Amino acid sequence: MPEEVLFETERKQSRAEIADTLRAVADKLDAGESITLSAGNQSVDMDPPANPTFEIKAEREGTESNEELSIEFELEWKPGESDDGPVSIE
């Protein structure tokens, strides 16, 4: 089945605004609650299980004159997946 994008938004934000968004997601995960993503007329509710797969990726893309760096955080889940242990961010 091809990938279906349920929600997507991209805009410049301050570090503080990004931290607030990540903190809100972390609070929902900590509480075991579903996460509602909304922007403009888009909205989707996601309910990650207790042990989703958590991926962190740092990338460098493009040519030297048009280089872009990124950090991506992704939660993925399927029923029955197991936990591989903790990850730390310093």
CSV table of C-alpha atoms in Angstrom, one decimal:
chain,number,residue,atom,x,y,z
A,1,MET,CA,0.0,0.0,0.0
A,2,PRO,CA,1.5,3.4,-0.9
A,3,GLU,CA,2.1,5.9,1.8
A,4,GLU,CA,-0.8,8.2,2.7
A,5,VAL,CA,0.0,11.5,4.3
A,6,LEU,CA,-2.6,12.2,6.9
A,7,PHE,CA,-1.2,15.5,8.1
A,8,GLU,CA,1.7,17.7,7.1
A,9,THR,CA,2.8,21.2,8.0
A,10,GLU,CA,6.1,23.1,7.6
A,11,ARG,CA,6.9,26.6,8.7
A,12,LYS,CA,9.7,28.6,10.3
A,13,GLN,CA,9.4,28.8,14.1
A,14,SER,CA,11.6,30.0,16.9
A,15,ARG,CA,13.4,27.4,19.0
A,16,ALA,CA,11.1,28.2,21.9
A,17,GLU,CA,8.0,27.5,19.7
A,18,ILE,CA,9.4,24.2,18.5
A,19,ALA,CA,10.3,23.2,22.1
A,20,ASP,CA,6.7,24.0,23.2
A,21,THR,CA,5.3,21.8,20.4
A,22,LEU,CA,7.7,18.9,21.3
A,23,ARG,CA,6.9,19.4,25.0
A,24,ALA,CA,3.1,19.1,24.2
A,25,VAL,CA,3.7,15.9,22.3
A,26,ALA,CA,5.9,14.6,25.2
A,27,ASP,CA,3.2,15.4,27.7
A,28,LYS,CA,0.5,13.5,25.7
A,29,LEU,CA,2.9,10.5,25.3
A,30,ASP,CA,3.7,10.6,29.1
A,31,ALA,CA,0.0,10.7,29.9
A,32,GLY,CA,-0.9,7.8,27.5
A,33,GLU,CA,-3.3,10.1,25.6
A,34,SER,CA,-3.9,10.5,21.9
A,35,ILE,CA,-2.2,13.3,20.0
A,36,THR,CA,-4.2,15.7,17.9
A,37,LEU,CA,-2.3,17.4,15.1
A,38,SER,CA,-4.0,20.4,13.6
A,39,ALA,CA,-3.1,23.4,11.4
A,40,GLY,CA,-5.4,25.4,9.3
A,41,ASN,CA,-8.2,23.1,8.0
A,42,GLN,CA,-6.1,19.9,8.6
A,43,SER,CA,-6.6,17.8,11.8
A,44,VAL,CA,-5.8,14.2,12.7
A,45,ASP,CA,-5.9,12.2,15.9
A,46,MET,CA,-3.1,9.7,16.5
A,47,ASP,CA,-3.0,7.2,19.4
A,48,PRO,CA,0.5,5.7,19.7
A,49,PRO,CA,0.7,2.5,21.7
A,50,ALA,CA,2.8,2.2,24.9
A,51,ASN,CA,5.9,1.1,23.0
A,52,PRO,CA,6.1,2.6,19.5
A,53,THR,CA,9.4,2.6,17.5
A,54,PHE,CA,11.1,6.0,17.9
A,55,GLU,CA,13.5,7.1,15.2
A,56,ILE,CA,15.8,10.1,15.3
A,57,LYS,CA,17.7,11.0,12.2
A,58,ALA,CA,20.1,13.8,11.4
A,59,GLU,CA,20.6,14.5,7.7
A,60,ARG,CA,22.7,16.7,5.3
A,61,GLU,CA,21.1,17.1,1.9
A,62,GLY,CA,21.9,19.0,-1.3
A,63,THR,CA,25.0,20.3,-2.8
A,64,GLU,CA,27.7,22.3,-1.0
A,65,SER,CA,26.2,25.6,-2.3
A,66,ASN,CA,22.7,24.6,-1.5
A,67,GLU,CA,23.1,22.5,1.6
A,68,GLU,CA,20.3,21.8,4.1
A,69,LEU,CA,20.6,20.2,7.6
A,70,SER,CA,17.8,18.6,9.4
A,71,ILE,CA,16.8,16.6,12.5
A,72,GLU,CA,13.8,14.4,12.2
A,73,PHE,CA,11.8,12.7,15.0
A,74,GLU,CA,9.4,9.9,14.0
A,75,LEU,CA,7.2,7.5,15.9
A,76,GLU,CA,6.1,4.3,14.1
A,77,TRP,CA,4.0,1.5,15.4
A,78,LYS,CA,2.3,-1.8,14.5
A,79,PRO,CA,0.6,-4.1,17.0
A,80,GLY,CA,3.0,-6.5,18.7
A,81,GLU,CA,6.3,-4.7,18.2
A,82,SER,CA,8.8,-4.8,21.1
A,83,ASP,CA,11.0,-2.1,22.6
A,84,ASP,CA,14.8,-2.0,21.9
A,85,GLY,CA,15.7,0.1,24.9
A,86,PRO,CA,16.2,3.8,25.8
A,87,VAL,CA,17.7,6.6,23.7
A,88,SER,CA,19.2,9.7,25.1
A,89,ILE,CA,19.5,13.2,23.7
A,90,GLU,CA,22.2,15.4,25.0
